[in-house]
PDB file of C-alpha atoms in Angstrom:
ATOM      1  CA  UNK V 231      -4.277 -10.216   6.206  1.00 85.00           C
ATOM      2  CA  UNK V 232      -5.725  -6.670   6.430  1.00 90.00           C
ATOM      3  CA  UNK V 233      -2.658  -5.191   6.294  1.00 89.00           C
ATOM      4  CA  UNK V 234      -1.291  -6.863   3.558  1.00 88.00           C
ATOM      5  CA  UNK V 235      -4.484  -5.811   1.698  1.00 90.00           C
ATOM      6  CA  UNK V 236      -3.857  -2.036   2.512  1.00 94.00           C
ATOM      7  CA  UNK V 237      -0.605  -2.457   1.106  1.00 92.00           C
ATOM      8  CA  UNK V 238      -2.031  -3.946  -2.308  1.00 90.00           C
ATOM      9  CA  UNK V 239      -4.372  -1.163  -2.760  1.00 94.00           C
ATOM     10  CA  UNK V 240      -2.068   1.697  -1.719  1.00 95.00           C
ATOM     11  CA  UNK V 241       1.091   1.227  -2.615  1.00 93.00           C
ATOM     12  CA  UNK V 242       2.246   2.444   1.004  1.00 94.00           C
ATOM     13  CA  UNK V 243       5.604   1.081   2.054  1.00 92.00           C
ATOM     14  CA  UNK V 244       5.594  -1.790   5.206  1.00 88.00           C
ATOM     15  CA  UNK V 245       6.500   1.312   7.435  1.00 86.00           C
ATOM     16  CA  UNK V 246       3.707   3.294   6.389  1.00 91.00           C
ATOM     17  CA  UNK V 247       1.042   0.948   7.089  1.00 91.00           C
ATOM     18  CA  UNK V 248       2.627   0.496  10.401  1.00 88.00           C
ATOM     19  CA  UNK V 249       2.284   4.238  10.979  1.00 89.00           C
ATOM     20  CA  UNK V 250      -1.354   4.599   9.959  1.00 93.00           C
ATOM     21  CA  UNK V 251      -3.799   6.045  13.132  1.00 94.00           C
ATOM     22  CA  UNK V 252      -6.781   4.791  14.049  1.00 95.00           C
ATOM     23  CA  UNK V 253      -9.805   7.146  12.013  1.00 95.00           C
ATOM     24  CA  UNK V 254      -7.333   7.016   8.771  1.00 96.00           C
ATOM     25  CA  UNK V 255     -10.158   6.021   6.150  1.00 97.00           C
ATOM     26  CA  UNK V 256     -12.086   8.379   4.758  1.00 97.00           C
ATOM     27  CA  UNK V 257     -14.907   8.080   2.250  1.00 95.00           C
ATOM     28  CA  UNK V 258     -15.542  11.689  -0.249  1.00 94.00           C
ATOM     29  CA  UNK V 259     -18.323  11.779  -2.121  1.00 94.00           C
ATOM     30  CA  UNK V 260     -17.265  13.609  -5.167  1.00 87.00           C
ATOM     31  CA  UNK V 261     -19.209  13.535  -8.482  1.00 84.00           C
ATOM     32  CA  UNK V 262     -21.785  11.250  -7.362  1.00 86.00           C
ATOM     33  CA  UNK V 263     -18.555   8.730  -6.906  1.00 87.00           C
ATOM     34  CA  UNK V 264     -17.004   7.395  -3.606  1.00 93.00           C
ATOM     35  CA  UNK V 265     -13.067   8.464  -3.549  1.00 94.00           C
ATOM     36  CA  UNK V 266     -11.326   6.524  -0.721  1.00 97.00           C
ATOM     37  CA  UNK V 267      -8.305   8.032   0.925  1.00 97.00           C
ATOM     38  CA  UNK V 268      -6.043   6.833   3.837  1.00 97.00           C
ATOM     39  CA  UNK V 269      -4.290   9.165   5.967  1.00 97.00           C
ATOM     40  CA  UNK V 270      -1.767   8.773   8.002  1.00 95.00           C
ATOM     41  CA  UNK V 271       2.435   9.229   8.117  1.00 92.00           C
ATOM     42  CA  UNK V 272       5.503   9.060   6.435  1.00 90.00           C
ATOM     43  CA  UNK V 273       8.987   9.825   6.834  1.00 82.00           C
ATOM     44  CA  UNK V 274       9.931   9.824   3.300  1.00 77.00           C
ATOM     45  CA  UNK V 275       9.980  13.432   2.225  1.00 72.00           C
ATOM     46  CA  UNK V 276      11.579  14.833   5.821  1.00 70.00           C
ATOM     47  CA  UNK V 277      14.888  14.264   7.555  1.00 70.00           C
ATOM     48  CA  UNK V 278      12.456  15.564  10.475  1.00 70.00           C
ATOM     49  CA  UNK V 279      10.709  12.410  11.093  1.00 76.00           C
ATOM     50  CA  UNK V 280       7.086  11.627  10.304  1.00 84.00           C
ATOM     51  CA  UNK V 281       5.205  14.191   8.240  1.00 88.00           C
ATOM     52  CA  UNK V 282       0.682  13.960   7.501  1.00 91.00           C
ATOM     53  CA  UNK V 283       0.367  12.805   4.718  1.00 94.00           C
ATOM     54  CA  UNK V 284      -2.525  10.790   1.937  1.00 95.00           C
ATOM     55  CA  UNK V 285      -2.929   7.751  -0.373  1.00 96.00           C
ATOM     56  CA  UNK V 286      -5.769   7.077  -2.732  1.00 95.00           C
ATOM     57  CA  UNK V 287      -7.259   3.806  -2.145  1.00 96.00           C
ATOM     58  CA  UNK V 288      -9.867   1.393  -2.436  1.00 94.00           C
ATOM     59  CA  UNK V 289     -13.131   0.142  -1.593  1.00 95.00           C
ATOM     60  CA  UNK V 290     -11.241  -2.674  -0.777  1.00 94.00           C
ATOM     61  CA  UNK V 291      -9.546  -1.229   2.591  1.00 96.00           C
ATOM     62  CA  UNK V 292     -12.892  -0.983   4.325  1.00 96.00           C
ATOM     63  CA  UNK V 293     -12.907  -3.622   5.941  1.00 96.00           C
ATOM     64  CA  UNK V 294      -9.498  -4.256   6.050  1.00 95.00           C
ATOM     65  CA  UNK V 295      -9.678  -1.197   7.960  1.00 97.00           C
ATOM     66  CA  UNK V 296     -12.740  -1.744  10.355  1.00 96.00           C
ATOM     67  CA  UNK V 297     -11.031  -5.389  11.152  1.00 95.00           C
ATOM     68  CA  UNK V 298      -7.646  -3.708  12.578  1.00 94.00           C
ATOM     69  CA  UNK V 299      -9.871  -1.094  14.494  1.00 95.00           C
ATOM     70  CA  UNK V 300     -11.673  -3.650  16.512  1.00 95.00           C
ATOM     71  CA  UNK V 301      -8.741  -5.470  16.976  1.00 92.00           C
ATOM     72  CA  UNK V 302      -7.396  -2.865  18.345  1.00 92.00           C
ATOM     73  CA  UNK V 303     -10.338  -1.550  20.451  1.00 93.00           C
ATOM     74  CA  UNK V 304      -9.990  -5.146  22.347  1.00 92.00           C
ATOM     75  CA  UNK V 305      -6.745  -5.054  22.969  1.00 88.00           C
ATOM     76  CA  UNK V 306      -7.245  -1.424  24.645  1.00 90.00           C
ATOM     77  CA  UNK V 307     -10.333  -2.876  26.662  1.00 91.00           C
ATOM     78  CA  UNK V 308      -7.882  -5.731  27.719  1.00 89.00           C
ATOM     79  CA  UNK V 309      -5.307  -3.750  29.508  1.00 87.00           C
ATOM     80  CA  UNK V 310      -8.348  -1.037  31.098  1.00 91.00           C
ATOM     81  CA  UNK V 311      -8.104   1.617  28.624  1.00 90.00           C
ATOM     82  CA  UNK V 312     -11.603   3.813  28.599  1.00 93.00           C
ATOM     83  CA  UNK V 313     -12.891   3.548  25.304  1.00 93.00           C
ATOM     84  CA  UNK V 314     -15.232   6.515  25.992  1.00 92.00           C
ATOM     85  CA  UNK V 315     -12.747   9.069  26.924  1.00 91.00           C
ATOM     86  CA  UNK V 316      -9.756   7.955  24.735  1.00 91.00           C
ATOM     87  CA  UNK V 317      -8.307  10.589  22.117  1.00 91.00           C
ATOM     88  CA  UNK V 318      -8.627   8.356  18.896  1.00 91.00           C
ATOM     89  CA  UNK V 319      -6.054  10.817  16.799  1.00 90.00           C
ATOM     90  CA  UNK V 320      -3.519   9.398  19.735  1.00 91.00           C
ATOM     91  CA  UNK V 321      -4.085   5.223  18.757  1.00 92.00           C
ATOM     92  CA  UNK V 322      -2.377   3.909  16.184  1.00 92.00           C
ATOM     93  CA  UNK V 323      -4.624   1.629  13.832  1.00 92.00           C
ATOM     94  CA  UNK V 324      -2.843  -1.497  14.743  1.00 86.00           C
ATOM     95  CA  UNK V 325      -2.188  -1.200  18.523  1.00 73.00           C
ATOM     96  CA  UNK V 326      -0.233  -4.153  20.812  1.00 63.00           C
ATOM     97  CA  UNK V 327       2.219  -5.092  23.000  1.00 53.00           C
ATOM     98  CA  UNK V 328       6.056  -4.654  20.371  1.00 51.00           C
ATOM     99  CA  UNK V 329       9.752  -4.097  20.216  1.00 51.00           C
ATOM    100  CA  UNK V 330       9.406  -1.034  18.119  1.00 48.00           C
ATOM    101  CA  UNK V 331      10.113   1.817  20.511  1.00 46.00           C
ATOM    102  CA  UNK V 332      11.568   4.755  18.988  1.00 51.00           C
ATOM    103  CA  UNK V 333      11.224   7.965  20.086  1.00 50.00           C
ATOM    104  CA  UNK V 334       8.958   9.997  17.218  1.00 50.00           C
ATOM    105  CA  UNK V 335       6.536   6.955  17.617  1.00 61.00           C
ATOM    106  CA  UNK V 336       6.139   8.257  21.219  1.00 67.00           C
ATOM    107  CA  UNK V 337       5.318  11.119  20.271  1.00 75.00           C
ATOM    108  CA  UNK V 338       2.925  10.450  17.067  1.00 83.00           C
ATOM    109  CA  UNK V 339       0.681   7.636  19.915  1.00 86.00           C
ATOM    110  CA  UNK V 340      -0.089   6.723  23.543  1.00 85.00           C
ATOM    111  CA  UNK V 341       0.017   3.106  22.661  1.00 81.00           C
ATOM    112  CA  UNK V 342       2.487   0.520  21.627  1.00 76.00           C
ATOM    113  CA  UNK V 343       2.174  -0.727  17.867  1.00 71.00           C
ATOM    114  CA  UNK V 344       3.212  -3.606  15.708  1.00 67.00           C
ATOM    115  CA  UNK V 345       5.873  -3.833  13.844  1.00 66.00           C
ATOM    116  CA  UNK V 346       6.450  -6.728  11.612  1.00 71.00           C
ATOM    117  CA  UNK V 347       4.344  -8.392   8.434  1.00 74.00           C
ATOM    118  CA  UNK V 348       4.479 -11.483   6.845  1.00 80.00           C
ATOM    119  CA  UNK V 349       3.701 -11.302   3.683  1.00 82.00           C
ATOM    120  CA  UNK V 350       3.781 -14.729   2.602  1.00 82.00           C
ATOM    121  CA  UNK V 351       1.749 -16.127   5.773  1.00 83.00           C
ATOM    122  CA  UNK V 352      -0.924 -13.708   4.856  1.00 82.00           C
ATOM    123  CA  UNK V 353      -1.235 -15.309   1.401  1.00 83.00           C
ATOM    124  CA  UNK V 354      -1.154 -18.855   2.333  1.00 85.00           C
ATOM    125  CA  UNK V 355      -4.349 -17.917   4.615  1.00 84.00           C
ATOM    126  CA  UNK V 356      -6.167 -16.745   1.690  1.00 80.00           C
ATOM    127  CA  UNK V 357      -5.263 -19.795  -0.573  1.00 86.00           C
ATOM    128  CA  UNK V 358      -3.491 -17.511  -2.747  1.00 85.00           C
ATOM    129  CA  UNK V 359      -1.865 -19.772  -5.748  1.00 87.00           C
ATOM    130  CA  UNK V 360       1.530 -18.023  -5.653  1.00 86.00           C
ATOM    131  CA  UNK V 361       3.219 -20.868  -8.368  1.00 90.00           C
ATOM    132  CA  UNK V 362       4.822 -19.054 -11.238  1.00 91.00           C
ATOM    133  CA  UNK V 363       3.524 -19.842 -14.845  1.00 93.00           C
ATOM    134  CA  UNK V 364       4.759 -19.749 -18.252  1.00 93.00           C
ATOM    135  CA  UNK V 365       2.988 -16.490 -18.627  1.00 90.00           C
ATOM    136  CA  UNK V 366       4.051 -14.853 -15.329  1.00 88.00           C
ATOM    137  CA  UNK V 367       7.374 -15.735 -16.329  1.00 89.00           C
ATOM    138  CA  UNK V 368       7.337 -14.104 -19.496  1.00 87.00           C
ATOM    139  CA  UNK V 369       6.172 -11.061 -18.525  1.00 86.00           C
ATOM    140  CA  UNK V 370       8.500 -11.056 -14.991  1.00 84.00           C
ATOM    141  CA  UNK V 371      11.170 -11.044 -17.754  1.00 83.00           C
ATOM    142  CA  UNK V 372       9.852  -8.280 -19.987  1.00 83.00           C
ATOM    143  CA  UNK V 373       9.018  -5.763 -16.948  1.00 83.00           C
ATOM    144  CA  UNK V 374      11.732  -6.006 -14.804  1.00 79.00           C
ATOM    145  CA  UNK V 375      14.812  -3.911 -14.773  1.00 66.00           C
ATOM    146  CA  UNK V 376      17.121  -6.998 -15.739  1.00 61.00           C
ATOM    147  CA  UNK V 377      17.522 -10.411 -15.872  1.00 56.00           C
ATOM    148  CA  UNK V 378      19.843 -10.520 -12.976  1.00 62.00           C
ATOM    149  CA  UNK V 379      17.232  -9.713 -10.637  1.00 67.00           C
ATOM    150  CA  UNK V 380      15.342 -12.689 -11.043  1.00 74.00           C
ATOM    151  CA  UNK V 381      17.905 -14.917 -11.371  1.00 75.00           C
ATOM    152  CA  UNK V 382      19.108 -13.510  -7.720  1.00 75.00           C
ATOM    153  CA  UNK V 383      15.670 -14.699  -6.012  1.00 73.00           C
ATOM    154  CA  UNK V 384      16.387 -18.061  -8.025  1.00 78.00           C
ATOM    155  CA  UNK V 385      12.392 -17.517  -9.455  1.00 84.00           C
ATOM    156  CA  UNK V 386      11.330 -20.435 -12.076  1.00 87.00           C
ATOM    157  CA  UNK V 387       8.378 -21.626 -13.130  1.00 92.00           C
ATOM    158  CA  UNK V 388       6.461 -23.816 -10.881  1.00 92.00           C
ATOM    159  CA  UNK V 389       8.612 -21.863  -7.882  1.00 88.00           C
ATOM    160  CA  UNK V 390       6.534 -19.890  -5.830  1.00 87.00           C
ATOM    161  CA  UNK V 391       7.254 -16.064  -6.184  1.00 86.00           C
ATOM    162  CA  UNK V 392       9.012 -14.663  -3.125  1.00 83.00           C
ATOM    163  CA  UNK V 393       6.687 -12.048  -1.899  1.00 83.00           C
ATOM    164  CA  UNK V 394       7.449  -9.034   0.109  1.00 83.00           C
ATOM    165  CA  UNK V 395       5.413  -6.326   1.013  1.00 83.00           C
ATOM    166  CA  UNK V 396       7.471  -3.476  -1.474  1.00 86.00           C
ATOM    167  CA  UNK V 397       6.611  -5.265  -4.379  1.00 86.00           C
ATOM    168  CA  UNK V 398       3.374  -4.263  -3.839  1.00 89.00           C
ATOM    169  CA  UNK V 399       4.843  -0.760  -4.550  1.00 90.00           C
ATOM    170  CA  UNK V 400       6.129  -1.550  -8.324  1.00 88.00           C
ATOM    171  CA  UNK V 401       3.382  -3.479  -9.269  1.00 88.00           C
ATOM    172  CA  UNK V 402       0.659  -0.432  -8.560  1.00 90.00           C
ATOM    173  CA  UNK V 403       3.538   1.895 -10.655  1.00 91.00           C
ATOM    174  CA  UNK V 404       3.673  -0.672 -13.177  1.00 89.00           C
ATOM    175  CA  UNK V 405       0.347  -1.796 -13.970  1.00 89.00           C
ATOM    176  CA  UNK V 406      -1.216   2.173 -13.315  1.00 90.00           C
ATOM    177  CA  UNK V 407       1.644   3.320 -15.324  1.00 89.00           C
ATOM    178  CA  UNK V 408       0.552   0.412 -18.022  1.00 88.00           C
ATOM    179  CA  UNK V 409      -3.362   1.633 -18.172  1.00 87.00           C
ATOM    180  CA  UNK V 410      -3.211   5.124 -19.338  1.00 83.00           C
ATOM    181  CA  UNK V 411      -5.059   6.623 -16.534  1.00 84.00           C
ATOM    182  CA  UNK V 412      -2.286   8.018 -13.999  1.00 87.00           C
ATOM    183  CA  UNK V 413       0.171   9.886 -15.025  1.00 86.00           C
ATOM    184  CA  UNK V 414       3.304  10.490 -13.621  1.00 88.00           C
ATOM    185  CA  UNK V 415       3.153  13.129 -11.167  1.00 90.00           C
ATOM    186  CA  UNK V 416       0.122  11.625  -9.676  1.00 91.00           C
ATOM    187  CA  UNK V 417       2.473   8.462  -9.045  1.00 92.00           C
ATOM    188  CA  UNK V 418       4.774  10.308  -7.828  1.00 93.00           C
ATOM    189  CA  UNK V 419       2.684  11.353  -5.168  1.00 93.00           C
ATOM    190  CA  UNK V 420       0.827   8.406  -4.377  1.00 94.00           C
ATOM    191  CA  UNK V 421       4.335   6.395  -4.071  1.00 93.00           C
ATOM    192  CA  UNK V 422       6.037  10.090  -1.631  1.00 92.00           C
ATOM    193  CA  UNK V 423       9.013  10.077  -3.857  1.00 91.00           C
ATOM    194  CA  UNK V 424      10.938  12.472  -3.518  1.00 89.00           C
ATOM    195  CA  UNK V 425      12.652  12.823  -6.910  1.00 89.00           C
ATOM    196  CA  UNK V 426      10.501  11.972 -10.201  1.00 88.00           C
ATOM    197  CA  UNK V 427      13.425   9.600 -11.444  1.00 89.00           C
ATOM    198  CA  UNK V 428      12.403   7.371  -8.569  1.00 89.00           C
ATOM    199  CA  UNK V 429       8.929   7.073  -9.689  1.00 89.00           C
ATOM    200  CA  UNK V 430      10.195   6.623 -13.453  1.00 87.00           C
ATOM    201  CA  UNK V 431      12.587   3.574 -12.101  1.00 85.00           C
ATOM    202  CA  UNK V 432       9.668   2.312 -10.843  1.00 86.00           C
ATOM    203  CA  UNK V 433       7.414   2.274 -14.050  1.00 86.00           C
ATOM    204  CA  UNK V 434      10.425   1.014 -15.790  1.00 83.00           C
ATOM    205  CA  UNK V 435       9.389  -1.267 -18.733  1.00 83.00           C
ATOM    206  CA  UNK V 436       5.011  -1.075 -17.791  1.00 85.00           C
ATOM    207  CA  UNK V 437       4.729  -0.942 -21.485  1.00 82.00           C
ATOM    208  CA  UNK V 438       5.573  -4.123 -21.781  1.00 83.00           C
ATOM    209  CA  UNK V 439       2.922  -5.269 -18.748  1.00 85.00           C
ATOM    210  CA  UNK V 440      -0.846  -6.579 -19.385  1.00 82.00           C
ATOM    211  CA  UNK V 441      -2.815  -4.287 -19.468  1.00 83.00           C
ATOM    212  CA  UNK V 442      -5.452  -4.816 -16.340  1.00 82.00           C
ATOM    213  CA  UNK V 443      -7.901  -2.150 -18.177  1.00 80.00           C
ATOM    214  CA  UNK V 444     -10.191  -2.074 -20.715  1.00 79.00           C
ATOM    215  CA  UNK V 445      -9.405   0.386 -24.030  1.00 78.00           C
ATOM    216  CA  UNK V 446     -12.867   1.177 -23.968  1.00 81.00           C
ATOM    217  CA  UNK V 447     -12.579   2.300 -19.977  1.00 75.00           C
ATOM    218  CA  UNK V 448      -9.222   3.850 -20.374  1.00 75.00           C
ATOM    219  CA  UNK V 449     -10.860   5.816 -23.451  1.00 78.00           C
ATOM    220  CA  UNK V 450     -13.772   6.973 -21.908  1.00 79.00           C
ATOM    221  CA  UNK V 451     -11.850   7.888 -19.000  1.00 73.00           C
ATOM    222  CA  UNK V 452      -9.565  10.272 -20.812  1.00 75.00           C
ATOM    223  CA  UNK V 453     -12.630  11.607 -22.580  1.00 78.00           C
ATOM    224  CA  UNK V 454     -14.504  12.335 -19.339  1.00 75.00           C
ATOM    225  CA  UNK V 455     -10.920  14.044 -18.380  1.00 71.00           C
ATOM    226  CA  UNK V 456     -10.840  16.321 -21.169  1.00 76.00           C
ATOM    227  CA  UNK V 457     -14.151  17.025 -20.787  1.00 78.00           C
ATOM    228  CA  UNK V 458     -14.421  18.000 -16.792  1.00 71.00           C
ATOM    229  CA  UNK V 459     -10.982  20.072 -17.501  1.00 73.00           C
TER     230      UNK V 459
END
């Protein structure tokens, strides 16, 4: 569940999340308003392996975030691990027994980490009403790159929509792409594309989206923009 909410109000991919260390949240106070970012890895913009790097987030994450860290604390205390003396910046967030066992993982933590998320499971344990309506529908078909997609997932309404943690991914592009407020560039680097086309395949069609936002906050955003620049 707390992972699947990172991944909403991120955009990280699955393997991202995966990768995040412990003390990854942090809260600036900028403006008299609270910017959250998450820090952590990804292997993205390197044939090197994992490279630092940041996503903007939420409010949201918090406790998301404080959740996986004393999940993780217990599962240390369980196999004798000092909680006093252990190097945090070594522990990944989400830290227990896995198959995942490559070597730059070795060298990013001391401790074994998770490596799978189901999507779908999380959902059902929030009561989330996944059943595609009329509306959904219609705008599934005006935002997505073809028809052919959705016809290959066999999506109808009344179906419930076949969630997977990447589509997490479009729909930030799409529906931040949609409001006004973030540009492209600043997609660009939440998402770690490497090439802007990416991003723009992403955002394909947004104008055709809802928009989630208010003209009147999208207008006084801009304003405020102009005016701080």
């Amino acid at each position: 569940l707390a992972l699947t909410k990172i991944i909403m109000f991120s955009g990280m991919r699955h393997g991202e999340a995966l990768l995040l260390p412990f003390n990854c949240l942090e809260v600036i106070e900028l403006n008299n308003n609270s910017i959250y970012t998450l820090t952590g890895y990804t292997s993205k913009l390197t044939q090197s392996g994992p490279v630092k790097s940041t996503w903007i987030t939420s409010s949201q994450v918090q406790t998301a975030i404080e959740i996986l860290q004393a999940i993780t604390k217990a599962y240390l205390k369980s196999i004798d691990v000092n909680l006093n003396s252990i190097n945090y910046e070594k522990v990944p967030l989400i830290s227990f027994s896995s198959r995942r066992n490559r070597r730059y993982l070795k060298a990013l933590y001391d401790y074994p980490m998770f490596s799978t998320l189901a999507v779908k499971k999380s959902l059902d344990a929030l009561n989330f009403n996944s059943k595609i309506d009329a509306n959904s529908m219609r705008e599934l078909e005006l935002t997505t790159s073809s028809l052919v997609s959705i016809e290959k997932y066999d999506i109808e309404i009344g179906s419930d929509f076949p969630f997977t943690a990447h589509q997490f991914r479009r729909s930030l592009t799409v529906y931040a792409a949609r409001s006004g407020i973030v540009n492209l560039p600043a997609l660009k680097g939440q998402l770690k594309h490497i090439k802007r086309d990416m991003t723009l395949y992403y955002a394909n069609n947004a104008m055709n989206s809802v928009n989630l936002f208010d003209n009147d906050l999208v207008d006084s955003f801009i304003e405020e923009l102009a005016i701080d620049q």
